[in-house]
């Protein structure tokens, strides 16, 4: 059972930046593909970004492409989400997730992920 803990959320003005972190309890962190999702009040949990086990392949939702960057440090059991040029519509609870399958078939499919963190709130003011 992998436990994931997100941090780094907060309140920021539009145009600002935040860096989210998600640390995993599992020493075999490098065996998991990782994803970031977000959920605004009254809305579905949506895909933001994902990264494969080695970090060599990354994936982004169109809405964040060019503004957000996902990365991972397997030695630290941590995945990051650098968020720049933030917009009010980025306001949501951000969740990290881990996929234990050998291949990340559909990075944007939340049902493919096996473990989830509790989330961290990101609020972008206009």
mmCIF file with all atom_site columns, C-alpha atoms in Angstrom:
data_model
loop_
_atom_site.group_PDB
_atom_site.id
_atom_site.type_symbol
_atom_site.label_atom_id
_atom_site.label_alt_id
_atom_site.label_comp_id
_atom_site.label_asym_id
_atom_site.label_entity_id
_atom_site.label_seq_id
_atom_site.pdbx_PDB_ins_code
_atom_site.Cartn_x
_atom_site.Cartn_y
_atom_site.Cartn_z
_atom_site.occupancy
_atom_site.B_iso_or_equiv
_atom_site.pdbx_formal_charge
_atom_site.auth_seq_id
_atom_site.auth_comp_id
_atom_site.auth_asym_id
_atom_site.auth_atom_id
_atom_site.pdbx_PDB_model_num
ATOM 1   C CA . UNK A 1 1   ? 0.000   0.000  0.000   1.00 0.00 ? 1   UNK A CA 1
ATOM 2   C CA . UNK A 1 2   ? 1.535   3.268  -1.143  1.00 0.00 ? 2   UNK A CA 1
ATOM 3   C CA . UNK A 1 3   ? 0.820   6.375  0.874   1.00 0.00 ? 3   UNK A CA 1
ATOM 4   C CA . UNK A 1 4   ? 1.057   9.700  -0.910  1.00 0.00 ? 4   UNK A CA 1
ATOM 5   C CA . UNK A 1 5   ? 1.269   13.087 0.764   1.00 0.00 ? 5   UNK A CA 1
ATOM 6   C CA . UNK A 1 6   ? 0.944   16.304 -1.212  1.00 0.00 ? 6   UNK A CA 1
ATOM 7   C CA . UNK A 1 7   ? 2.234   19.686 -0.137  1.00 0.00 ? 7   UNK A CA 1
ATOM 8   C CA . UNK A 1 8   ? 2.942   23.100 -1.578  1.00 0.00 ? 8   UNK A CA 1
ATOM 9   C CA . UNK A 1 9   ? -0.556  24.371 -2.176  1.00 0.00 ? 9   UNK A CA 1
ATOM 10  C CA . UNK A 1 10  ? -1.695  27.817 -1.141  1.00 0.00 ? 10  UNK A CA 1
ATOM 11  C CA . UNK A 1 11  ? -3.106  31.138 -2.208  1.00 0.00 ? 11  UNK A CA 1
ATOM 12  C CA . UNK A 1 12  ? -1.428  32.970 -5.058  1.00 0.00 ? 12  UNK A CA 1
ATOM 13  C CA . UNK A 1 13  ? -2.325  35.853 -7.353  1.00 0.00 ? 13  UNK A CA 1
ATOM 14  C CA . UNK A 1 14  ? -2.999  35.299 -11.020 1.00 0.00 ? 14  UNK A CA 1
ATOM 15  C CA . UNK A 1 15  ? 0.256   35.111 -12.915 1.00 0.00 ? 15  UNK A CA 1
ATOM 16  C CA . UNK A 1 16  ? 2.105   33.694 -9.946  1.00 0.00 ? 16  UNK A CA 1
ATOM 17  C CA . UNK A 1 17  ? 3.739   30.331 -9.392  1.00 0.00 ? 17  UNK A CA 1
ATOM 18  C CA . UNK A 1 18  ? 3.527   27.410 -7.020  1.00 0.00 ? 18  UNK A CA 1
ATOM 19  C CA . UNK A 1 19  ? 5.404   24.126 -6.807  1.00 0.00 ? 19  UNK A CA 1
ATOM 20  C CA . UNK A 1 20  ? 3.556   21.115 -5.536  1.00 0.00 ? 20  UNK A CA 1
ATOM 21  C CA . UNK A 1 21  ? 5.305   18.092 -4.108  1.00 0.00 ? 21  UNK A CA 1
ATOM 22  C CA . UNK A 1 22  ? 4.050   14.589 -3.508  1.00 0.00 ? 22  UNK A CA 1
ATOM 23  C CA . UNK A 1 23  ? 6.135   12.212 -1.436  1.00 0.00 ? 23  UNK A CA 1
ATOM 24  C CA . UNK A 1 24  ? 5.497   8.498  -1.441  1.00 0.00 ? 24  UNK A CA 1
ATOM 25  C CA . UNK A 1 25  ? 5.994   6.106  1.434   1.00 0.00 ? 25  UNK A CA 1
ATOM 26  C CA . UNK A 1 26  ? 7.030   3.288  -0.846  1.00 0.00 ? 26  UNK A CA 1
ATOM 27  C CA . UNK A 1 27  ? 10.744  2.600  -1.327  1.00 0.00 ? 27  UNK A CA 1
ATOM 28  C CA . UNK A 1 28  ? 9.940   1.168  -4.753  1.00 0.00 ? 28  UNK A CA 1
ATOM 29  C CA . UNK A 1 29  ? 8.625   4.553  -5.847  1.00 0.00 ? 29  UNK A CA 1
ATOM 30  C CA . UNK A 1 30  ? 10.456  4.205  -9.159  1.00 0.00 ? 30  UNK A CA 1
ATOM 31  C CA . UNK A 1 31  ? 8.140   1.309  -10.055 1.00 0.00 ? 31  UNK A CA 1
ATOM 32  C CA . UNK A 1 32  ? 5.132   3.648  -10.241 1.00 0.00 ? 32  UNK A CA 1
ATOM 33  C CA . UNK A 1 33  ? 4.013   6.035  -12.913 1.00 0.00 ? 33  UNK A CA 1
ATOM 34  C CA . UNK A 1 34  ? 2.690   9.179  -11.270 1.00 0.00 ? 34  UNK A CA 1
ATOM 35  C CA . UNK A 1 35  ? -0.053  11.597 -12.112 1.00 0.00 ? 35  UNK A CA 1
ATOM 36  C CA . UNK A 1 36  ? -1.513  14.880 -10.952 1.00 0.00 ? 36  UNK A CA 1
ATOM 37  C CA . UNK A 1 37  ? -5.232  15.539 -11.057 1.00 0.00 ? 37  UNK A CA 1
ATOM 38  C CA . UNK A 1 38  ? -7.357  18.395 -9.819  1.00 0.00 ? 38  UNK A CA 1
ATOM 39  C CA . UNK A 1 39  ? -10.902 18.851 -8.690  1.00 0.00 ? 39  UNK A CA 1
ATOM 40  C CA . UNK A 1 40  ? -12.783 22.120 -8.432  1.00 0.00 ? 40  UNK A CA 1
ATOM 41  C CA . UNK A 1 41  ? -15.944 22.368 -6.318  1.00 0.00 ? 41  UNK A CA 1
ATOM 42  C CA . UNK A 1 42  ? -18.871 20.658 -8.020  1.00 0.00 ? 42  UNK A CA 1
ATOM 43  C CA . UNK A 1 43  ? -16.741 19.336 -10.852 1.00 0.00 ? 43  UNK A CA 1
ATOM 44  C CA . UNK A 1 44  ? -15.160 16.069 -11.876 1.00 0.00 ? 44  UNK A CA 1
ATOM 45  C CA . UNK A 1 45  ? -11.591 15.188 -10.974 1.00 0.00 ? 45  UNK A CA 1
ATOM 46  C CA . UNK A 1 46  ? -9.623  16.117 -14.073 1.00 0.00 ? 46  UNK A CA 1
ATOM 47  C CA . UNK A 1 47  ? -6.260  15.085 -15.403 1.00 0.00 ? 47  UNK A CA 1
ATOM 48  C CA . UNK A 1 48  ? -3.455  17.625 -15.168 1.00 0.00 ? 48  UNK A CA 1
ATOM 49  C CA . UNK A 1 49  ? -0.197  15.819 -15.856 1.00 0.00 ? 49  UNK A CA 1
ATOM 50  C CA . UNK A 1 50  ? 1.575   12.472 -15.640 1.00 0.00 ? 50  UNK A CA 1
ATOM 51  C CA . UNK A 1 51  ? 5.066   11.070 -15.786 1.00 0.00 ? 51  UNK A CA 1
ATOM 52  C CA . UNK A 1 52  ? 6.282   7.570  -16.448 1.00 0.00 ? 52  UNK A CA 1
ATOM 53  C CA . UNK A 1 53  ? 8.451   5.553  -14.097 1.00 0.00 ? 53  UNK A CA 1
ATOM 54  C CA . UNK A 1 54  ? 11.799  6.766  -15.395 1.00 0.00 ? 54  UNK A CA 1
ATOM 55  C CA . UNK A 1 55  ? 10.706  10.346 -15.919 1.00 0.00 ? 55  UNK A CA 1
ATOM 56  C CA . UNK A 1 56  ? 11.465  10.110 -19.603 1.00 0.00 ? 56  UNK A CA 1
ATOM 57  C CA . UNK A 1 57  ? 7.891   10.626 -20.750 1.00 0.00 ? 57  UNK A CA 1
ATOM 58  C CA . UNK A 1 58  ? 5.553   13.356 -19.575 1.00 0.00 ? 58  UNK A CA 1
ATOM 59  C CA . UNK A 1 59  ? 1.957   14.155 -20.396 1.00 0.00 ? 59  UNK A CA 1
ATOM 60  C CA . UNK A 1 60  ? -0.134  17.286 -19.952 1.00 0.00 ? 60  UNK A CA 1
ATOM 61  C CA . UNK A 1 61  ? -3.697  18.417 -20.263 1.00 0.00 ? 61  UNK A CA 1
ATOM 62  C CA . UNK A 1 62  ? -4.089  21.021 -22.976 1.00 0.00 ? 62  UNK A CA 1
ATOM 63  C CA . UNK A 1 63  ? -5.215  23.568 -20.402 1.00 0.00 ? 63  UNK A CA 1
ATOM 64  C CA . UNK A 1 64  ? -1.855  23.493 -18.595 1.00 0.00 ? 64  UNK A CA 1
ATOM 65  C CA . UNK A 1 65  ? 0.560   22.736 -21.413 1.00 0.00 ? 65  UNK A CA 1
ATOM 66  C CA . UNK A 1 66  ? 3.361   25.279 -21.505 1.00 0.00 ? 66  UNK A CA 1
ATOM 67  C CA . UNK A 1 67  ? 2.603   26.508 -17.984 1.00 0.00 ? 67  UNK A CA 1
ATOM 68  C CA . UNK A 1 68  ? 3.015   23.415 -15.784 1.00 0.00 ? 68  UNK A CA 1
ATOM 69  C CA . UNK A 1 69  ? 5.970   21.049 -15.577 1.00 0.00 ? 69  UNK A CA 1
ATOM 70  C CA . UNK A 1 70  ? 5.962   17.641 -13.969 1.00 0.00 ? 70  UNK A CA 1
ATOM 71  C CA . UNK A 1 71  ? 9.139   16.014 -12.734 1.00 0.00 ? 71  UNK A CA 1
ATOM 72  C CA . UNK A 1 72  ? 10.230  13.318 -10.331 1.00 0.00 ? 72  UNK A CA 1
ATOM 73  C CA . UNK A 1 73  ? 13.169  12.474 -8.136  1.00 0.00 ? 73  UNK A CA 1
ATOM 74  C CA . UNK A 1 74  ? 13.179  8.728  -7.571  1.00 0.00 ? 74  UNK A CA 1
ATOM 75  C CA . UNK A 1 75  ? 15.946  8.998  -4.989  1.00 0.00 ? 75  UNK A CA 1
ATOM 76  C CA . UNK A 1 76  ? 13.629  11.180 -2.896  1.00 0.00 ? 76  UNK A CA 1
ATOM 77  C CA . UNK A 1 77  ? 10.424  9.265  -3.645  1.00 0.00 ? 77  UNK A CA 1
ATOM 78  C CA . UNK A 1 78  ? 8.917   12.550 -4.791  1.00 0.00 ? 78  UNK A CA 1
ATOM 79  C CA . UNK A 1 79  ? 7.027   13.871 -7.773  1.00 0.00 ? 79  UNK A CA 1
ATOM 80  C CA . UNK A 1 80  ? 6.693   17.592 -8.405  1.00 0.00 ? 80  UNK A CA 1
ATOM 81  C CA . UNK A 1 81  ? 4.370   19.883 -10.281 1.00 0.00 ? 81  UNK A CA 1
ATOM 82  C CA . UNK A 1 82  ? 5.780   23.310 -11.083 1.00 0.00 ? 82  UNK A CA 1
ATOM 83  C CA . UNK A 1 83  ? 2.900   25.628 -11.904 1.00 0.00 ? 83  UNK A CA 1
ATOM 84  C CA . UNK A 1 84  ? 3.622   28.957 -13.573 1.00 0.00 ? 84  UNK A CA 1
ATOM 85  C CA . UNK A 1 85  ? 1.401   31.690 -14.991 1.00 0.00 ? 85  UNK A CA 1
ATOM 86  C CA . UNK A 1 86  ? -1.419  30.547 -12.776 1.00 0.00 ? 86  UNK A CA 1
ATOM 87  C CA . UNK A 1 87  ? -4.973  31.508 -13.637 1.00 0.00 ? 87  UNK A CA 1
ATOM 88  C CA . UNK A 1 88  ? -8.102  31.695 -11.474 1.00 0.00 ? 88  UNK A CA 1
ATOM 89  C CA . UNK A 1 89  ? -9.439  28.672 -13.356 1.00 0.00 ? 89  UNK A CA 1
ATOM 90  C CA . UNK A 1 90  ? -6.536  26.637 -11.959 1.00 0.00 ? 90  UNK A CA 1
ATOM 91  C CA . UNK A 1 91  ? -8.143  26.890 -8.530  1.00 0.00 ? 91  UNK A CA 1
ATOM 92  C CA . UNK A 1 92  ? -8.830  23.367 -7.264  1.00 0.00 ? 92  UNK A CA 1
ATOM 93  C CA . UNK A 1 93  ? -7.711  20.656 -4.911  1.00 0.00 ? 93  UNK A CA 1
ATOM 94  C CA . UNK A 1 94  ? -4.711  18.972 -6.493  1.00 0.00 ? 94  UNK A CA 1
ATOM 95  C CA . UNK A 1 95  ? -4.163  15.262 -6.011  1.00 0.00 ? 95  UNK A CA 1
ATOM 96  C CA . UNK A 1 96  ? -1.237  13.070 -6.858  1.00 0.00 ? 96  UNK A CA 1
ATOM 97  C CA . UNK A 1 97  ? -1.775  9.467  -7.835  1.00 0.00 ? 97  UNK A CA 1
ATOM 98  C CA . UNK A 1 98  ? 0.336   6.370  -8.431  1.00 0.00 ? 98  UNK A CA 1
ATOM 99  C CA . UNK A 1 99  ? -0.132  3.687  -11.070 1.00 0.00 ? 99  UNK A CA 1
ATOM 100 C CA . UNK A 1 100 ? 1.431   0.304  -10.273 1.00 0.00 ? 100 UNK A CA 1
ATOM 101 C CA . UNK A 1 101 ? 1.011   -1.157 -13.747 1.00 0.00 ? 101 UNK A CA 1
ATOM 102 C CA . UNK A 1 102 ? 4.097   -1.853 -15.834 1.00 0.00 ? 102 UNK A CA 1
ATOM 103 C CA . UNK A 1 103 ? 2.863   0.407  -18.623 1.00 0.00 ? 103 UNK A CA 1
ATOM 104 C CA . UNK A 1 104 ? 1.013   3.699  -18.238 1.00 0.00 ? 104 UNK A CA 1
ATOM 105 C CA . UNK A 1 105 ? -1.585  3.035  -20.891 1.00 0.00 ? 105 UNK A CA 1
ATOM 106 C CA . UNK A 1 106 ? -3.806  6.093  -20.618 1.00 0.00 ? 106 UNK A CA 1
ATOM 107 C CA . UNK A 1 107 ? -2.184  8.752  -18.442 1.00 0.00 ? 107 UNK A CA 1
ATOM 108 C CA . UNK A 1 108 ? -5.315  10.908 -18.350 1.00 0.00 ? 108 UNK A CA 1
ATOM 109 C CA . UNK A 1 109 ? -7.573  8.108  -17.114 1.00 0.00 ? 109 UNK A CA 1
ATOM 110 C CA . UNK A 1 110 ? -8.039  8.528  -13.379 1.00 0.00 ? 110 UNK A CA 1
ATOM 111 C CA . UNK A 1 111 ? -9.324  4.937  -13.084 1.00 0.00 ? 111 UNK A CA 1
ATOM 112 C CA . UNK A 1 112 ? -5.932  3.640  -14.131 1.00 0.00 ? 112 UNK A CA 1
ATOM 113 C CA . UNK A 1 113 ? -4.316  4.902  -10.934 1.00 0.00 ? 113 UNK A CA 1
ATOM 114 C CA . UNK A 1 114 ? -4.227  2.731  -7.859  1.00 0.00 ? 114 UNK A CA 1
ATOM 115 C CA . UNK A 1 115 ? -3.259  5.065  -5.025  1.00 0.00 ? 115 UNK A CA 1
ATOM 116 C CA . UNK A 1 116 ? -4.218  8.639  -4.223  1.00 0.00 ? 116 UNK A CA 1
ATOM 117 C CA . UNK A 1 117 ? -3.108  11.326 -1.859  1.00 0.00 ? 117 UNK A CA 1
ATOM 118 C CA . UNK A 1 118 ? -5.416  13.483 0.239   1.00 0.00 ? 118 UNK A CA 1
ATOM 119 C CA . UNK A 1 119 ? -4.928  16.559 -1.916  1.00 0.00 ? 119 UNK A CA 1
ATOM 120 C CA . UNK A 1 120 ? -3.636  20.076 -1.468  1.00 0.00 ? 120 UNK A CA 1
ATOM 121 C CA . UNK A 1 121 ? -5.658  23.228 -2.096  1.00 0.00 ? 121 UNK A CA 1
ATOM 122 C CA . UNK A 1 122 ? -4.520  25.697 -4.733  1.00 0.00 ? 122 UNK A CA 1
ATOM 123 C CA . UNK A 1 123 ? -6.359  29.002 -4.899  1.00 0.00 ? 123 UNK A CA 1
ATOM 124 C CA . UNK A 1 124 ? -5.564  31.587 -7.548  1.00 0.00 ? 124 UNK A CA 1
ATOM 125 C CA . UNK A 1 125 ? -7.011  35.038 -7.013  1.00 0.00 ? 125 UNK A CA 1
ATOM 126 C CA . UNK A 1 126 ? -7.744  37.408 -9.874  1.00 0.00 ? 126 UNK A CA 1
#
